[in-house]
């Protein structure tokens, strides 16, 4: 339980601040597409006998780069994301089913298995979270400027495509870190819900990122406790806890307006 709690909090700290940029830029579908590519990464990792973390990171990064490169060329971005996200998930599931002599617990990859994390997993999750937070701290001002306006960023000497690649790298790292905790199908929820919750609790971008981290960590701990008490799947229960906090923030926001 201690390892699970550390893994959940580490994942939340990695995902929530990055989720603020996903919310600000309306990139929810982009997060979904990156997450769905993780199953294909799992299959490739098993085929080539490399670490699952490395395979997932490579597949998620490849998906992000592909979407960024193809956006706006022939199809609308949401159409392109829908095609690539579901295709990657489908091909990944088929590839995993065809692996001979390898037993894969698909449910743990789809919905997470936080109670199965080991000490090495916790170290990897926190190292990934530290890398993501360092990346966001380093590029914070440039990312914010690009989020406000590409033209403003260009006038300030900032390359918007470079900052998009920074976000893509951050999302790929987050997916690789979070897959063991909440699974492929719920990663986007952990990115978006804490960030959406913190929107009504903060007045500055930095405050929103901090609140998102706190909400994400609280969601992980509350979901883990509720899962233990109710004997429910832990990954979905964490997302349910985050949703309850989101609803409470909406109620609090309504009371403030009244």
C-alpha positions as a Markdown table, in Angstrom:
| # | Residue | x | y | z |
|---|---|---|---|---|
| 1 | Unk | 0.0 | 0.0 | 0.0 |
| 2 | Unk | 2.9 | 2.4 | 0.7 |
| 3 | Unk | 4.4 | 1.7 | -2.7 |
| 4 | Unk | 1.0 | 2.1 | -4.3 |
| 5 | Unk | 0.5 | 5.4 | -2.6 |
| 6 | Unk | 4.0 | 6.7 | -3.6 |
| 7 | Unk | 3.3 | 5.5 | -7.2 |
| 8 | Unk | -0.1 | 7.3 | -7.3 |
| 9 | Unk | 1.2 | 10.6 | -5.9 |
| 10 | Unk | 4.2 | 10.5 | -8.2 |
| 11 | Unk | 2.0 | 9.9 | -11.2 |
| 12 | Unk | -0.3 | 12.7 | -10.2 |
| 13 | Unk | 2.5 | 15.2 | -9.8 |
| 14 | Unk | 3.7 | 14.3 | -13.3 |
| 15 | Unk | 0.4 | 14.4 | -15.0 |
| 16 | Unk | -1.5 | 17.2 | -13.3 |
| 17 | Unk | 0.7 | 20.3 | -14.2 |
| 18 | Unk | 1.1 | 19.0 | -17.7 |
| 19 | Unk | -2.6 | 18.6 | -17.9 |
| 20 | Unk | -3.0 | 22.3 | -17.4 |
| 21 | Unk | -1.5 | 22.9 | -20.8 |
| 22 | Unk | -3.7 | 20.1 | -22.2 |
| 23 | Unk | -6.7 | 22.0 | -20.9 |
| 24 | Unk | -5.5 | 25.5 | -22.0 |
| 25 | Unk | -4.7 | 24.3 | -25.5 |
| 26 | Unk | -7.8 | 22.1 | -25.8 |
| 27 | Unk | -5.6 | 19.0 | -26.5 |
| 28 | Unk | -7.7 | 16.4 | -24.8 |
| 29 | Unk | -7.8 | 14.3 | -28.0 |
| 30 | Unk | -4.1 | 14.6 | -28.4 |
| 31 | Unk | -3.6 | 13.2 | -24.9 |
| 32 | Unk | -5.9 | 10.3 | -25.8 |
| 33 | Unk | -4.0 | 9.5 | -29.0 |
| 34 | Unk | -0.7 | 9.5 | -27.2 |
| 35 | Unk | -2.1 | 7.3 | -24.5 |
| 36 | Unk | -3.7 | 4.8 | -26.8 |
| 37 | Unk | -0.3 | 4.3 | -28.6 |
| 38 | Unk | 1.0 | 2.9 | -25.4 |
| 39 | Unk | -0.5 | -0.6 | -26.0 |
| 40 | Unk | 1.3 | -0.7 | -29.3 |
| 41 | Unk | 4.5 | 0.2 | -27.4 |
| 42 | Unk | 3.9 | -2.7 | -25.0 |
| 43 | Unk | 3.6 | -5.1 | -27.9 |
| 44 | Unk | 6.8 | -3.8 | -29.5 |
| 45 | Unk | 8.7 | -4.0 | -26.2 |
| 46 | Unk | 7.7 | -7.6 | -25.8 |
| 47 | Unk | 8.6 | -8.4 | -29.4 |
| 48 | Unk | 12.1 | -6.9 | -29.2 |
| 49 | Unk | 12.6 | -7.9 | -25.5 |
| 50 | Unk | 13.2 | -4.4 | -24.2 |
| 51 | Unk | 11.7 | -2.6 | -21.2 |
| 52 | Unk | 8.0 | -1.8 | -21.3 |
| 53 | Unk | 8.8 | 1.7 | -20.2 |
| 54 | Unk | 11.1 | 2.2 | -23.2 |
| 55 | Unk | 8.6 | 0.7 | -25.6 |
| 56 | Unk | 5.7 | 2.8 | -24.4 |
| 57 | Unk | 7.8 | 6.0 | -24.3 |
| 58 | Unk | 9.0 | 5.4 | -27.9 |
| 59 | Unk | 5.5 | 4.6 | -29.2 |
| 60 | Unk | 3.8 | 7.6 | -27.4 |
| 61 | Unk | 6.6 | 9.9 | -28.7 |
| 62 | Unk | 6.2 | 8.6 | -32.2 |
| 63 | Unk | 2.4 | 9.1 | -32.1 |
| 64 | Unk | 2.9 | 12.7 | -30.8 |
| 65 | Unk | 5.4 | 13.5 | -33.5 |
| 66 | Unk | 3.2 | 12.0 | -36.2 |
| 67 | Unk | 0.1 | 14.0 | -35.1 |
| 68 | Unk | 2.1 | 17.2 | -34.9 |
| 69 | Unk | 3.5 | 16.6 | -38.4 |
| 70 | Unk | 0.3 | 15.7 | -40.1 |
| 71 | Unk | -2.1 | 18.2 | -38.4 |
| 72 | Unk | -3.8 | 20.6 | -40.7 |
| 73 | Unk | -2.6 | 19.0 | -44.0 |
| 74 | Unk | -5.4 | 16.9 | -45.4 |
| 75 | Unk | -7.8 | 16.3 | -42.5 |
| 76 | Unk | -9.1 | 18.2 | -39.5 |
| 77 | Unk | -7.0 | 17.6 | -36.4 |
| 78 | Unk | -9.8 | 15.9 | -34.5 |
| 79 | Unk | -10.4 | 13.5 | -37.4 |
| 80 | Unk | -6.7 | 12.7 | -37.6 |
| 81 | Unk | -6.5 | 12.1 | -33.9 |
| 82 | Unk | -9.5 | 9.8 | -33.9 |
| 83 | Unk | -8.1 | 7.7 | -36.7 |
| 84 | Unk | -4.6 | 7.4 | -35.2 |
| 85 | Unk | -5.7 | 6.9 | -31.6 |
| 86 | Unk | -8.1 | 4.0 | -32.3 |
| 87 | Unk | -5.8 | 2.5 | -34.9 |
| 88 | Unk | -2.9 | 2.4 | -32.6 |
| 89 | Unk | -5.0 | 0.9 | -29.8 |
| 90 | Unk | -6.5 | -1.7 | -32.2 |
| 91 | Unk | -3.1 | -2.7 | -33.7 |
| 92 | Unk | -1.6 | -2.9 | -30.2 |
| 93 | Unk | -4.3 | -5.2 | -28.9 |
| 94 | Unk | -4.0 | -7.4 | -32.0 |
| 95 | Unk | -0.2 | -7.5 | -31.8 |
| 96 | Unk | -0.3 | -8.5 | -28.1 |
| 97 | Unk | -2.8 | -11.3 | -28.8 |
| 98 | Unk | -0.5 | -12.7 | -31.5 |
| 99 | Unk | 2.6 | -12.9 | -29.3 |
| 100 | Unk | 3.5 | -16.6 | -29.0 |
| 101 | Unk | 4.6 | -17.9 | -25.6 |
| 102 | Unk | 4.0 | -14.6 | -23.9 |
| 103 | Unk | 1.3 | -14.1 | -21.3 |
| 104 | Unk | 0.2 | -10.5 | -21.1 |
| 105 | Unk | -2.4 | -9.2 | -18.6 |
| 106 | Unk | -4.2 | -6.7 | -20.9 |
| 107 | Unk | -6.5 | -5.5 | -18.1 |
| 108 | Unk | -3.5 | -4.2 | -16.1 |
| 109 | Unk | -2.3 | -2.2 | -19.1 |
| 110 | Unk | -5.8 | -0.9 | -20.0 |
| 111 | Unk | -7.0 | 0.0 | -16.5 |
| 112 | Unk | -3.8 | 0.0 | -14.4 |
| 113 | Unk | -2.6 | -2.2 | -11.6 |
| 114 | Unk | -1.1 | 0.1 | -9.0 |
| 115 | Unk | -1.1 | -2.6 | -6.3 |
| 116 | Unk | 1.4 | -4.6 | -8.3 |
| 117 | Unk | 4.1 | -1.9 | -8.5 |
| 118 | Unk | 7.5 | -2.8 | -7.1 |
| 119 | Unk | 10.2 | -0.6 | -5.6 |
| 120 | Unk | 11.9 | -0.3 | -9.0 |
| 121 | Unk | 8.6 | 0.9 | -10.5 |
| 122 | Unk | 8.2 | 3.6 | -7.8 |
| 123 | Unk | 11.8 | 4.8 | -8.5 |
| 124 | Unk | 11.0 | 4.9 | -12.2 |
| 125 | Unk | 7.7 | 6.8 | -11.7 |
| 126 | Unk | 9.3 | 9.4 | -9.4 |
| 127 | Unk | 12.3 | 9.8 | -11.8 |
| 128 | Unk | 9.9 | 10.3 | -14.7 |
| 129 | Unk | 7.9 | 12.8 | -12.6 |
| 130 | Unk | 11.1 | 14.7 | -11.7 |
| 131 | Unk | 12.0 | 14.8 | -15.4 |
| 132 | Unk | 8.6 | 16.1 | -16.5 |
| 133 | Unk | 8.5 | 18.8 | -13.7 |
| 134 | Unk | 12.1 | 19.9 | -14.6 |
| 135 | Unk | 11.1 | 20.1 | -18.3 |
| 136 | Unk | 8.0 | 22.2 | -17.5 |
| 137 | Unk | 9.9 | 24.5 | -15.1 |
| 138 | Unk | 12.6 | 25.0 | -17.8 |
| 139 | Unk | 10.2 | 25.8 | -20.6 |
| 140 | Unk | 7.3 | 27.3 | -18.5 |
| 141 | Unk | 7.5 | 30.9 | -19.8 |
| 142 | Unk | 8.0 | 29.8 | -23.5 |
| 143 | Unk | 5.1 | 27.3 | -23.2 |
| 144 | Unk | 2.8 | 29.9 | -21.7 |
| 145 | Unk | 3.6 | 32.4 | -24.4 |
| 146 | Unk | 3.0 | 29.9 | -27.1 |
| 147 | Unk | -0.3 | 28.9 | -25.5 |
| 148 | Unk | -1.5 | 32.5 | -25.5 |
| 149 | Unk | -0.6 | 33.1 | -29.1 |
| 150 | Unk | 1.7 | 31.6 | -31.7 |
| 151 | Unk | 2.1 | 35.0 | -33.3 |
| 152 | Unk | 3.1 | 36.5 | -29.9 |
| 153 | Unk | 5.6 | 33.6 | -29.4 |
| 154 | Unk | 7.1 | 34.2 | -32.8 |
| 155 | Unk | 7.5 | 37.9 | -32.1 |
| 156 | Unk | 9.2 | 37.0 | -28.9 |
| 157 | Unk | 11.7 | 34.8 | -30.7 |
| 158 | Unk | 10.1 | 31.6 | -29.6 |
| 159 | Unk | 9.5 | 28.7 | -32.0 |
| 160 | Unk | 5.9 | 27.4 | -31.5 |
| 161 | Unk | 6.7 | 24.1 | -33.1 |
| 162 | Unk | 9.6 | 23.5 | -30.7 |
| 163 | Unk | 7.4 | 24.2 | -27.8 |
| 164 | Unk | 4.8 | 21.7 | -29.2 |
| 165 | Unk | 7.6 | 19.1 | -29.3 |
| 166 | Unk | 8.4 | 19.9 | -25.7 |
| 167 | Unk | 4.7 | 19.2 | -24.8 |
| 168 | Unk | 4.8 | 16.0 | -26.9 |
| 169 | Unk | 7.8 | 14.8 | -25.0 |
| 170 | Unk | 6.2 | 15.6 | -21.7 |
| 171 | Unk | 3.0 | 13.7 | -22.7 |
| 172 | Unk | 5.0 | 10.7 | -23.8 |
| 173 | Unk | 6.9 | 10.6 | -20.5 |
| 174 | Unk | 3.6 | 10.9 | -18.6 |
| 175 | Unk | 2.0 | 8.0 | -20.5 |
| 176 | Unk | 5.1 | 5.8 | -19.8 |
| 177 | Unk | 5.0 | 6.7 | -16.1 |
| 178 | Unk | 1.2 | 6.4 | -15.7 |
| 179 | Unk | 0.4 | 3.2 | -17.5 |
| 180 | Unk | 1.2 | 1.0 | -14.5 |
| 181 | Unk | -1.0 | 3.2 | -12.2 |
| 182 | Unk | -4.2 | 4.0 | -14.1 |
| 183 | Unk | -3.7 | 2.2 | -17.5 |
| 184 | Unk | -4.0 | 3.4 | -21.1 |
| 185 | Unk | -7.8 | 4.1 | -21.1 |
| 186 | Unk | -7.6 | 6.4 | -18.0 |
| 187 | Unk | -4.4 | 8.3 | -18.5 |
| 188 | Unk | -6.2 | 11.2 | -20.3 |
| 189 | Unk | -8.6 | 11.5 | -17.3 |
| 190 | Unk | -5.7 | 11.9 | -14.9 |
| 191 | Unk | -4.3 | 14.6 | -17.2 |
| 192 | Unk | -7.5 | 16.6 | -17.6 |
| 193 | Unk | -9.7 | 16.2 | -14.5 |
| 194 | Unk | -7.3 | 17.6 | -11.8 |
| 195 | Unk | -6.4 | 20.5 | -14.2 |
| 196 | Unk | -10.1 | 21.2 | -14.8 |
| 197 | Unk | -10.7 | 21.1 | -11.0 |
| 198 | Unk | -7.9 | 23.5 | -10.3 |
| 199 | Unk | -9.3 | 26.1 | -12.7 |
| 200 | Unk | -11.9 | 27.4 | -10.3 |
| 201 | Unk | -9.4 | 27.3 | -7.4 |
| 202 | Unk | -6.7 | 29.5 | -8.8 |
| 203 | Unk | -6.1 | 32.9 | -10.4 |
| 204 | Unk | -2.7 | 32.5 | -12.0 |
| 205 | Unk | -1.3 | 29.8 | -14.4 |
| 206 | Unk | 1.3 | 28.9 | -11.8 |
| 207 | Unk | -1.4 | 28.6 | -9.1 |
| 208 | Unk | -3.5 | 26.4 | -11.4 |
| 209 | Unk | -0.5 | 24.0 | -11.9 |
| 210 | Unk | 0.1 | 23.8 | -8.1 |
| 211 | Unk | -3.5 | 23.2 | -7.4 |
| 212 | Unk | -3.7 | 20.5 | -10.1 |
| 213 | Unk | -0.8 | 18.7 | -8.5 |
| 214 | Unk | -2.5 | 18.8 | -5.1 |
| 215 | Unk | -5.8 | 17.7 | -6.5 |
| 216 | Unk | -4.2 | 14.9 | -8.4 |
| 217 | Unk | -2.2 | 13.6 | -5.4 |
| 218 | Unk | -5.4 | 13.8 | -3.2 |
| 219 | Unk | -7.3 | 11.9 | -5.9 |
| 220 | Unk | -4.7 | 9.2 | -6.0 |
| 221 | Unk | -4.7 | 8.7 | -2.2 |
| 222 | Unk | -8.5 | 8.9 | -1.9 |
| 223 | Unk | -9.0 | 6.5 | -4.7 |
| 224 | Unk | -6.5 | 4.1 | -3.3 |
| 225 | Unk | -8.2 | 4.2 | 0.1 |
| 226 | Unk | -11.7 | 3.8 | -1.4 |
| 227 | Unk | -10.5 | 0.9 | -3.6 |
| 228 | Unk | -9.2 | -0.9 | -0.5 |
| 229 | Unk | -12.4 | -0.3 | 1.5 |
| 230 | Unk | -14.8 | -1.2 | -1.4 |
| 231 | Unk | -12.7 | -3.8 | -3.1 |
| 232 | Unk | -13.0 | -2.0 | -6.5 |
| 233 | Unk | -10.5 | -1.6 | -9.3 |
| 234 | Unk | -7.9 | 0.9 | -8.2 |
| 235 | Unk | -7.2 | 2.8 | -11.4 |
| 236 | Unk | -10.9 | 3.6 | -12.1 |
| 237 | Unk | -11.5 | 4.4 | -8.5 |
| 238 | Unk | -8.8 | 7.0 | -8.6 |
| 239 | Unk | -10.5 | 8.6 | -11.6 |
| 240 | Unk | -13.8 | 8.5 | -9.7 |
| 241 | Unk | -12.2 | 10.3 | -6.7 |
| 242 | Unk | -10.8 | 12.9 | -9.1 |
| 243 | Unk | -14.3 | 13.4 | -10.6 |
| 244 | Unk | -15.9 | 13.8 | -7.2 |
| 245 | Unk | -13.3 | 16.6 | -6.4 |
| 246 | Unk | -14.2 | 18.2 | -9.8 |
| 247 | Unk | -17.9 | 18.2 | -8.9 |
| 248 | Unk | -17.1 | 19.7 | -5.5 |
| 249 | Unk | -15.0 | 22.5 | -7.2 |
| 250 | Unk | -18.0 | 23.3 | -9.4 |
| 251 | Unk | -20.3 | 23.6 | -6.4 |
| 252 | Unk | -17.7 | 25.8 | -4.6 |
| 253 | Unk | -17.4 | 28.0 | -7.7 |
| 254 | Unk | -21.2 | 28.3 | -7.9 |
| 255 | Unk | -21.4 | 29.3 | -4.2 |
| 256 | Unk | -18.7 | 31.9 | -4.7 |
| 257 | Unk | -20.7 | 33.5 | -7.6 |
| 258 | Unk | -23.8 | 33.6 | -5.5 |
